[in-house]
Coordinates of C-alpha atoms and ligand atoms in Angstrom, one line a residue:
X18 CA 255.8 261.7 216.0
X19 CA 255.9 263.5 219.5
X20 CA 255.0 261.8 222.6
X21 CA 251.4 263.2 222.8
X22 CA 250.5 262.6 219.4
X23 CA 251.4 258.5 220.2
X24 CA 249.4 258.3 223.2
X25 CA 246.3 259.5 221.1
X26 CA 246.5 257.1 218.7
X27 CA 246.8 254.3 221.2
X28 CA 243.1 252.5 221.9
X29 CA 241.2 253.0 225.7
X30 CA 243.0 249.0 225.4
X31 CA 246.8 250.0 224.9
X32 CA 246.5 253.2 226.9
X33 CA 245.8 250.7 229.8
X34 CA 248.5 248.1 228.9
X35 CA 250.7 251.3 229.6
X36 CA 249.5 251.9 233.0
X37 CA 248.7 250.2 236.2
X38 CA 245.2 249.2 235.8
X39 CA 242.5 251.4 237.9
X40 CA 239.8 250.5 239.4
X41 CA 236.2 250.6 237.8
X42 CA 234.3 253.8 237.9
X43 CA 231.2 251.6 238.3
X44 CA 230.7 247.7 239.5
X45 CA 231.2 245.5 237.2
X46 CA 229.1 242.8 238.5
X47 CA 228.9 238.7 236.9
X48 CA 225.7 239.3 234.9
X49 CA 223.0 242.3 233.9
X50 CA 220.1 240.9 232.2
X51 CA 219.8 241.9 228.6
X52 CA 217.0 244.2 228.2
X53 CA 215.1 245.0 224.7
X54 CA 214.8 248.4 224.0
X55 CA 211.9 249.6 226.0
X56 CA 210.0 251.2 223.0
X57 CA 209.5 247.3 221.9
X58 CA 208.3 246.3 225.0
X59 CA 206.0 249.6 226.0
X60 CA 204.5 248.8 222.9
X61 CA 203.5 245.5 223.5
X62 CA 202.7 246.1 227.3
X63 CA 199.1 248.2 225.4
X64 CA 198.3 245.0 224.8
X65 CA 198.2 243.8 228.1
X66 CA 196.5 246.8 229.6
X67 CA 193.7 246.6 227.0
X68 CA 193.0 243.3 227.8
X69 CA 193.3 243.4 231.8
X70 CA 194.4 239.8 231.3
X71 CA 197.6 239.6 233.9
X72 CA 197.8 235.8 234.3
X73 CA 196.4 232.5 234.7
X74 CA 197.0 230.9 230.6
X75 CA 196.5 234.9 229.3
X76 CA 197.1 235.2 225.7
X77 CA 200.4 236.6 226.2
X78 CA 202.0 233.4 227.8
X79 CA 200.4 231.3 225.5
X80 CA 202.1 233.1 222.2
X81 CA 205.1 232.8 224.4
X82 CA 204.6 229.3 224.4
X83 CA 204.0 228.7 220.9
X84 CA 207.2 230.7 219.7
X85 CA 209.2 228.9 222.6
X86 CA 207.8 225.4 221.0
X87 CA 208.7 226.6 217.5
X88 CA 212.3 227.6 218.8
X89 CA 213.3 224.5 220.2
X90 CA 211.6 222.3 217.9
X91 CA 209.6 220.5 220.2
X92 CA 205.6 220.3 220.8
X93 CA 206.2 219.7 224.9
X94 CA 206.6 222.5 226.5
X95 CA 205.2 224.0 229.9
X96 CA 206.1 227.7 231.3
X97 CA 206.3 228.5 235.0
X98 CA 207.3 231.1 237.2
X99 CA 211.0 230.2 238.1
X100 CA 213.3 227.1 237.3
X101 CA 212.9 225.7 240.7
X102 CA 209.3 225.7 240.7
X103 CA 209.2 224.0 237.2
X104 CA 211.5 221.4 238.4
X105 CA 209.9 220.7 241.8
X106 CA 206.7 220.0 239.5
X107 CA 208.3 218.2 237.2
X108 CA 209.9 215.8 239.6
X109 CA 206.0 215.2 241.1
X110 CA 204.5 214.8 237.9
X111 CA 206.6 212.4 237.0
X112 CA 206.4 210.2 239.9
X113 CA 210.3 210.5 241.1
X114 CA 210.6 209.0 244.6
X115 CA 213.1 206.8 246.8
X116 CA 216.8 208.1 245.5
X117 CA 218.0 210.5 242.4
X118 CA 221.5 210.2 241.2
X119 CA 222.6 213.6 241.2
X120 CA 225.8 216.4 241.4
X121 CA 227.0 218.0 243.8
X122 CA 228.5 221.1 242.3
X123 CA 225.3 223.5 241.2
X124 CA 223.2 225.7 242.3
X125 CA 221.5 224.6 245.6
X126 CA 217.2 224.6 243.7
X127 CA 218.9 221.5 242.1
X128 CA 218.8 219.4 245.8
X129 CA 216.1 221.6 247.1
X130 CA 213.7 220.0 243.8
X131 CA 214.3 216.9 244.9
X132 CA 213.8 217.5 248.7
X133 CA 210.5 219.2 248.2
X134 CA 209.6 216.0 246.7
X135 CA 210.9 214.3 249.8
X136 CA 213.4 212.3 247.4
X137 CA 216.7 211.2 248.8
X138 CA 220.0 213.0 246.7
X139 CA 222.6 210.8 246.1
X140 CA 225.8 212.5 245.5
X141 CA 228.3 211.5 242.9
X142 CA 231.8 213.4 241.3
X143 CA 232.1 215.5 238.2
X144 CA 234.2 215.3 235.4
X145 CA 237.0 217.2 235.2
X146 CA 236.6 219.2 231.9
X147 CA 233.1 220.7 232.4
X148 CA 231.7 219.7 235.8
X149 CA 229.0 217.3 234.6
X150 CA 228.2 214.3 236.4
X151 CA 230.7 211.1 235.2
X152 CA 228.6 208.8 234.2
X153 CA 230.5 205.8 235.5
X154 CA 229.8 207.0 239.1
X155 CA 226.3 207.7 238.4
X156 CA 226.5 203.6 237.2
X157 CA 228.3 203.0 240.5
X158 CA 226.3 204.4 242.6
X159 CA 222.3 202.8 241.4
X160 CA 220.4 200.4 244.0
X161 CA 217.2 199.3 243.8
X162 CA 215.7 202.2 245.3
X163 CA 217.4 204.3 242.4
X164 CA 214.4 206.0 239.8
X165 CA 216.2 208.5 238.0
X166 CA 219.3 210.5 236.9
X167 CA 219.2 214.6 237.6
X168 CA 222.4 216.0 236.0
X169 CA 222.6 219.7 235.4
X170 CA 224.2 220.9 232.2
X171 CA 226.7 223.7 234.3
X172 CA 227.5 226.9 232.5
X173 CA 225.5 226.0 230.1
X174 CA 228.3 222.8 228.8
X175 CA 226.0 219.8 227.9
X176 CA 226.7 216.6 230.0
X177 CA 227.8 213.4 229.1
X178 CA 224.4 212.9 227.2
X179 CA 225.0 209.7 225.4
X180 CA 226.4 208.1 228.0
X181 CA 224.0 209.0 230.5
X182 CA 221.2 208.3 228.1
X183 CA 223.1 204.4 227.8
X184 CA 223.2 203.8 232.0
X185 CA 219.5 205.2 231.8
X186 CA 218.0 202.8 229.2
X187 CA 220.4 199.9 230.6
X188 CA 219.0 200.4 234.4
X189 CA 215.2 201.5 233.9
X190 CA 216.1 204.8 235.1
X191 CA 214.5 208.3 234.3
X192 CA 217.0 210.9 232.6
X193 CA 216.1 214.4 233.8
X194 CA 218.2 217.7 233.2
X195 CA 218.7 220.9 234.9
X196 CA 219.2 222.8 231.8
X197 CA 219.0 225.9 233.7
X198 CA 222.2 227.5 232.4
X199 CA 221.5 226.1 228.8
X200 CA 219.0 227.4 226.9
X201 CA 220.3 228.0 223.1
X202 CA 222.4 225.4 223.2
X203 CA 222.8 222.8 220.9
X204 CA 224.5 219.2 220.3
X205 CA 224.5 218.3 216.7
X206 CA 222.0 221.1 215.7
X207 CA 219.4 219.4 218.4
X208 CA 218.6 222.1 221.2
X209 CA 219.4 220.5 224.5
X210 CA 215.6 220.1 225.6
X211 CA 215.6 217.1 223.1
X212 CA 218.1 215.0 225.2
X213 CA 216.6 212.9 228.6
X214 CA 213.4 212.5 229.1
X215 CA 212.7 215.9 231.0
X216 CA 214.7 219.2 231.3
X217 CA 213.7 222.4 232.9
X218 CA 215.3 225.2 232.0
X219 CA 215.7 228.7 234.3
X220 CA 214.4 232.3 232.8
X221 CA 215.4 234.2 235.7
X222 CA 216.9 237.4 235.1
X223 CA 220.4 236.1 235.8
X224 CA 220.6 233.9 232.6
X225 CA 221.9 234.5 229.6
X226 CA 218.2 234.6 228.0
X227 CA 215.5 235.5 230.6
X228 CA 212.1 236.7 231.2
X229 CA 212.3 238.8 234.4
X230 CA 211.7 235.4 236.3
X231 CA 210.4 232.3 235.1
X232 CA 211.1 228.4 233.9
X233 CA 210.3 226.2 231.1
X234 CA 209.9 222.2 231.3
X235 CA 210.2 220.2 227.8
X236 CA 209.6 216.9 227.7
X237 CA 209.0 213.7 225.6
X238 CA 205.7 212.4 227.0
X239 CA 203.1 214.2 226.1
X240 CA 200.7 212.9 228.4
X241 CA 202.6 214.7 231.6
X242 CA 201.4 218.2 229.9
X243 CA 198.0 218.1 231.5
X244 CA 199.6 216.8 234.6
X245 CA 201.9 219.7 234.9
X246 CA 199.3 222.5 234.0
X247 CA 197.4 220.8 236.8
X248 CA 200.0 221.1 239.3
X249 CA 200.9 224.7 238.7
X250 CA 197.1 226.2 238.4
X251 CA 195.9 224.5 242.4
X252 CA 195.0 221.0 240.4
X253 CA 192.0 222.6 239.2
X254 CA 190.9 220.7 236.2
X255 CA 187.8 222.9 235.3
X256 CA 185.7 225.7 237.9
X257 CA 184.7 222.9 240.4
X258 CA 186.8 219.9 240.2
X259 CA 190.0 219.9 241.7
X260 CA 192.2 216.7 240.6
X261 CA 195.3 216.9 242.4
X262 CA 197.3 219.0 245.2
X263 CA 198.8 221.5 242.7
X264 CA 200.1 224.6 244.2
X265 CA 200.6 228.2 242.3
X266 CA 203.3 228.1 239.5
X267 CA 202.3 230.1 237.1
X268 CA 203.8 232.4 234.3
X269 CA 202.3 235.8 234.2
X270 CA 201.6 238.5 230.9
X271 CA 204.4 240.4 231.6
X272 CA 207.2 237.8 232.8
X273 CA 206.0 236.0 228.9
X274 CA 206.2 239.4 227.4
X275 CA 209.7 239.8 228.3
X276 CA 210.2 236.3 227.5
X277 CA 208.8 236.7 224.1
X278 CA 210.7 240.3 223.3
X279 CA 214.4 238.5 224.4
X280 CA 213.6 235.9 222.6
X281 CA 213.9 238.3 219.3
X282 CA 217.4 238.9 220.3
X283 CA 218.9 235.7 221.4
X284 CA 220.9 235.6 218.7
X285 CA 222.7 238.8 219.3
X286 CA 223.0 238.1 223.4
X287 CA 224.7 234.8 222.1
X288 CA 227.4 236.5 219.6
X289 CA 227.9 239.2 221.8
X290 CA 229.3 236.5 224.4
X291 CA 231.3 234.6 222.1
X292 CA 233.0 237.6 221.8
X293 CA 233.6 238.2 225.0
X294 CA 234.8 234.6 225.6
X295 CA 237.3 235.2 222.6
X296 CA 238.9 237.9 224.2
X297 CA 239.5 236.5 227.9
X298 CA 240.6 232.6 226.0
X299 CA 243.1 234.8 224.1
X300 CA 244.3 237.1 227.2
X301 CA 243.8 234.8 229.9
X302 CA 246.0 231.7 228.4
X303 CA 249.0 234.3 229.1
X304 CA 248.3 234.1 232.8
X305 CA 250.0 231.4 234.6
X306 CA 247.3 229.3 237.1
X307 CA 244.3 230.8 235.8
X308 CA 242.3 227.5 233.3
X309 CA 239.7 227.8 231.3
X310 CA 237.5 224.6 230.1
X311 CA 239.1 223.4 227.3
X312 CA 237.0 224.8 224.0
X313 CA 233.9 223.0 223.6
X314 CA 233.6 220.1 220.8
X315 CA 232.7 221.3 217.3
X316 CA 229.4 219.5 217.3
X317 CA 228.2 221.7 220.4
X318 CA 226.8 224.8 219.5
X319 CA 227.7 226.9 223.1
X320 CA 225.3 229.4 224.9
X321 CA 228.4 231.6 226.3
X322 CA 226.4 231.5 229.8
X323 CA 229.2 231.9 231.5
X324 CA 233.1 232.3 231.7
X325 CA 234.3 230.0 234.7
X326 CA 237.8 230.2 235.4
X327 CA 239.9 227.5 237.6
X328 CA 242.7 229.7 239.8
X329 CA 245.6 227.2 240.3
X330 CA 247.0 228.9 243.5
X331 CA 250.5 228.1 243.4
X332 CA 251.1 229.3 240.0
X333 CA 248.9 232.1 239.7
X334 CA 250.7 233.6 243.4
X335 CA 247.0 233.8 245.2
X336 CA 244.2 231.5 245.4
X337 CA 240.8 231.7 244.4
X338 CA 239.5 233.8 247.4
X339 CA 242.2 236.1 247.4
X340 CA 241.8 237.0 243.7
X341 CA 237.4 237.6 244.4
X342 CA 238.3 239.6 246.9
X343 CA 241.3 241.7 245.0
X344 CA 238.7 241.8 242.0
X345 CA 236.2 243.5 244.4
X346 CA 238.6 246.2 245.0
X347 CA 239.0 247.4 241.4
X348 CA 235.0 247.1 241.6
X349 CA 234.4 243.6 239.9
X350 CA 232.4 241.4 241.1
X351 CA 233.1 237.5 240.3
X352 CA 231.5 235.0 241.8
X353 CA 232.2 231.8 243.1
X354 CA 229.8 229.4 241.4
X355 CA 229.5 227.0 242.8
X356 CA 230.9 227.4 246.1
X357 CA 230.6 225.6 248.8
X358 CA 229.3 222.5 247.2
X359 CA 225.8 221.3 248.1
X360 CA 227.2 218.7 250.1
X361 CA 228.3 221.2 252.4
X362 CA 225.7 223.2 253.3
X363 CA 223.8 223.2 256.8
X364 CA 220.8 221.6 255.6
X365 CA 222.7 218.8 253.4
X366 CA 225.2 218.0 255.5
X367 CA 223.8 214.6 257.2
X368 CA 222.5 213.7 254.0
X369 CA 225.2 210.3 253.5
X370 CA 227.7 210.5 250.5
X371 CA 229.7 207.7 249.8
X372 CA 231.5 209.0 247.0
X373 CA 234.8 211.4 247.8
X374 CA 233.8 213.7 245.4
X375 CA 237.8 214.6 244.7
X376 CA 236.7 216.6 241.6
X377 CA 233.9 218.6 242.9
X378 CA 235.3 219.6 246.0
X379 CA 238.7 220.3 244.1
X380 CA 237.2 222.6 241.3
X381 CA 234.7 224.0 244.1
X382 CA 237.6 225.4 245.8
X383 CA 239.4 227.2 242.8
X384 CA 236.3 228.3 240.7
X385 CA 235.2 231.6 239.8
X386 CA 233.0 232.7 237.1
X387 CA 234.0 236.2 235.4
X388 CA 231.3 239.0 234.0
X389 CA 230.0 238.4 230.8
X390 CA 226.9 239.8 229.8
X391 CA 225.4 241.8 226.8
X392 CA 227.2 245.4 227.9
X393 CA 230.3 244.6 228.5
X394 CA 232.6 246.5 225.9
X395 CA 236.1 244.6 224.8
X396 CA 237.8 247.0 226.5
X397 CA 236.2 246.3 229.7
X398 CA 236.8 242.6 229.3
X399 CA 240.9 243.4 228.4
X400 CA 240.7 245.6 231.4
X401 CA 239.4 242.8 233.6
X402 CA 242.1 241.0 232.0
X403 CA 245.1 243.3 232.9
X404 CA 243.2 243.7 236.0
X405 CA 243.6 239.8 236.7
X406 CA 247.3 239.9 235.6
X407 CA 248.5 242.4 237.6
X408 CA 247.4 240.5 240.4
X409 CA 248.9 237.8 239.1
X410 CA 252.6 240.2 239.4
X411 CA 251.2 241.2 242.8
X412 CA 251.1 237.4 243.8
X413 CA 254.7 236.2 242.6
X414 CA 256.4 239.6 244.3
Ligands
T4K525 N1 219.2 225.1 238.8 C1 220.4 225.8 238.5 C2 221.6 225.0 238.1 C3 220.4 227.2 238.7 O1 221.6 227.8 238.5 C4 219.3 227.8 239.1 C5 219.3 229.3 239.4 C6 218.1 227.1 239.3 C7 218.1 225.7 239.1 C8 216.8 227.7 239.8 O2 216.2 228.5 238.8 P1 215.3 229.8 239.2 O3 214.3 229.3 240.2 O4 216.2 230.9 239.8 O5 214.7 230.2 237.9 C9 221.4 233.6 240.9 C10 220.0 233.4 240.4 O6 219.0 234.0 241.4 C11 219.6 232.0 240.2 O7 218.5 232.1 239.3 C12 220.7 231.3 239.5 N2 220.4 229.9 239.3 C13 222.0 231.4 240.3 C14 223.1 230.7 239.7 O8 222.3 232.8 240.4 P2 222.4 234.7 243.0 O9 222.0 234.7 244.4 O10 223.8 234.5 242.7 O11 221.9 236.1 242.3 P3 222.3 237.6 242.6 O12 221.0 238.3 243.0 O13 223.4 237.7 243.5 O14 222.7 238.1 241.2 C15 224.0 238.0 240.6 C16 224.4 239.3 240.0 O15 223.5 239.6 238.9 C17 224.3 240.5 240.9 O16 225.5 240.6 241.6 C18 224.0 241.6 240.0 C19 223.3 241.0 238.8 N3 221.9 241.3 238.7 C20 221.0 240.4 239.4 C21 219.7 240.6 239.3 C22 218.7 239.7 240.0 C23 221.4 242.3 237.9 O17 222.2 243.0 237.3 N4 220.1 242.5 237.8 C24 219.2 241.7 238.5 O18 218.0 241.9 238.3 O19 221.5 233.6 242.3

């Protein structure tokens, strides 16, 4: 077999593996929202222009909220028009106030929630293997101003649930999630929204299942429903009576249309980043200073949300910042969620902590999440991977 023949047989993969890796012909950028394909939702758009029903409850949303209800398996659900919005609400409806117990490594709507609601963060660590909040600092840290718990389920990895659900019960305390980055995901064939006694979870276009923009609230008392459709429709209760100081939070027909079409394909969006996850587990254990979680428990059934990586600087020959930036040269674009912490941005920064936060500030400084998404081939992902390897050799020369 002559020289030529050889190289055609090899895959895009190994025909890579032979040479340095180039850069991408395109950016390769963390996410790109899954889209259905557009005959499906063209279709369904006739619908919405027969009717001239945009928004405010249209019939569109409320299918949307049906099949959402059916999904997760539970009869509380409200849809909004972003996670932050939903949570904000949430947190009112509920009657949060004085101080929430809450992490300091997420995305900064988490704090902002609670500051819309003028309630006072208190920041405690993360465990070490997924980033949750450690339950025995949330214990350390209650006082008698203390009302509730807001941990976030990062990446999509559930929290310490049971033994956040034993601190709540044993202190009085309300158990909310940010279950932004979790929808699909499941702990002993439960979907998440059954755990605590409130999560919210993000539909923005960003997340591994989306509807353009939008959020969803579950919850276990059924009596906050009306509160909540209050409080995102102005408080109007019917034409002339106005019950509360709502604001505008609501879903519209095409944001639950989108919803409603992804929805159909979860499924796929969620195989599709197994695989993905598969291939950079198998490539990236090779590479010296670059950590994945360890693999999930087999009870949890795992979104694949996102692939966070921990760069260990001294083995891997260059730290987390110089590898973003490297990336961005061969046109990938990581990012570094969540970076800086919440603690230290501008507007948080006099809020008191009294914890040292070693764990968050640690993994803050050496994460970065890597693309995964619906369209990204194998061999894109191995070529990431040599991609990330070679700057590995780069870093040890
Ligand atoms: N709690 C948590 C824990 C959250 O992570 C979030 C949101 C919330 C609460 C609040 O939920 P929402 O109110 O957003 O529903 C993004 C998202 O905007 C934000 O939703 C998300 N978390 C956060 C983690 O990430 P950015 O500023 O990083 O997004 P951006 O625009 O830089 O997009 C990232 C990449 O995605 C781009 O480089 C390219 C790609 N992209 C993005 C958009 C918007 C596309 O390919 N198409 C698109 O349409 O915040």
């Amino acid at each position: 077999m002559d020289g030529k023949t050889m190289t055609k047989s090899l895959s895009d993969h190994e025909i890579l593996m032979t040479s340095d890796p180039r850069p991408f012909e395109k950016p390769i950028y963390v996410t790109k929202p899954f889209l259905p394909p557009i005959e499906e939702f063209t279709e369904r758009l006739k619908e919405i222009w027969d009717s001239h029903w945009l928004t405010n409850n249209g019939p569109v949303l409320q299918g949307f909220a049906c099949q959402l209800s059916k999904y997760l398996q539970i009869d509380n659900v409200c849809l909004f028009t972003n996670g932050t919005l939903a949570l904000q609400i949430g947190l009112q409806g509920m009657g949060i106030s004085g101080e929430v117990i809450t992490t300091p490594f997420t995305f900064v709507a988490t704090t902002h929630s609670l500051f819309w609601n003028k309630i006072r963060p208190v920041f405690v660590d993360i465990e070490p293997d997924y980033y949750t909040l450690d339950p025995e600092k949330v214990e350390a840290a209650i006082t008698p101003w203390t009302s509730a718990i807001l941990a976030v389920h990062v990446f999509g990895y559930p929290a310490k649930l049971h033994a956040l659900a034993d601190v709540a019960r044993r202190h009085n305390l309300k158990l909310i999630y940010d279950a932004a980055h979790a929808f699909g995901v499941e702990v002993c064939g439960t979907p998440i929204a059954h755990f605590g006694d409130m999560s919210m979870f993000s539909f923005h276009a960003t997340k591994i299942y989306h509807s353009i923009e939008g959020g969803l609230l579950t919850f276990k008392d059924s009596g906050l429903k009306q509160i909540f459709n209050y409080l995102k429709n102005f408080g109007f209760k019917n034409e002339v009576e106005v019950v509360m100081p709502g604001t505008n939070a609501k879903m519209n027909e095409i944001q639950a249309l989108m919803g409603s079409l992804v929805l159909k394909h979860l499924d796929e969006i969620i195989n599709k980043g197994q695989e993905i996850e598969t291939i950079y587990r198998d490539r990236l254990k090779t590479i010296p200073g670059i950590n994945l979680p360890p693999q999930l428990p087999d009870d949890v059934l795992y979104n694949y949300a996102y692939v966070p990586v921990e760069v260990e600087p001294k083995e891997f020959g260059m730290n987390r910042d110089e590898l973003c930036d490297a990336l961005k040269r061969y046109n990938i674009f990581s990012r570094r969620y969540f970076y800086p912490l919440i603690t230290e941005y501008a507007c948080y920064r006099n809020v008191s902590v009294f914890d040292p936060l070693t764990t968050a500030r640690k993994v803050s400084s050496r994460i970065l999440t890597l693309p995964t998404y619906y369209d990204l081939t194998s061999d894109e992902v191995h070529r990431i991977c040599d991609i990330i390897s070679s700057c590995h050799d780069v870093g040890k020369k």
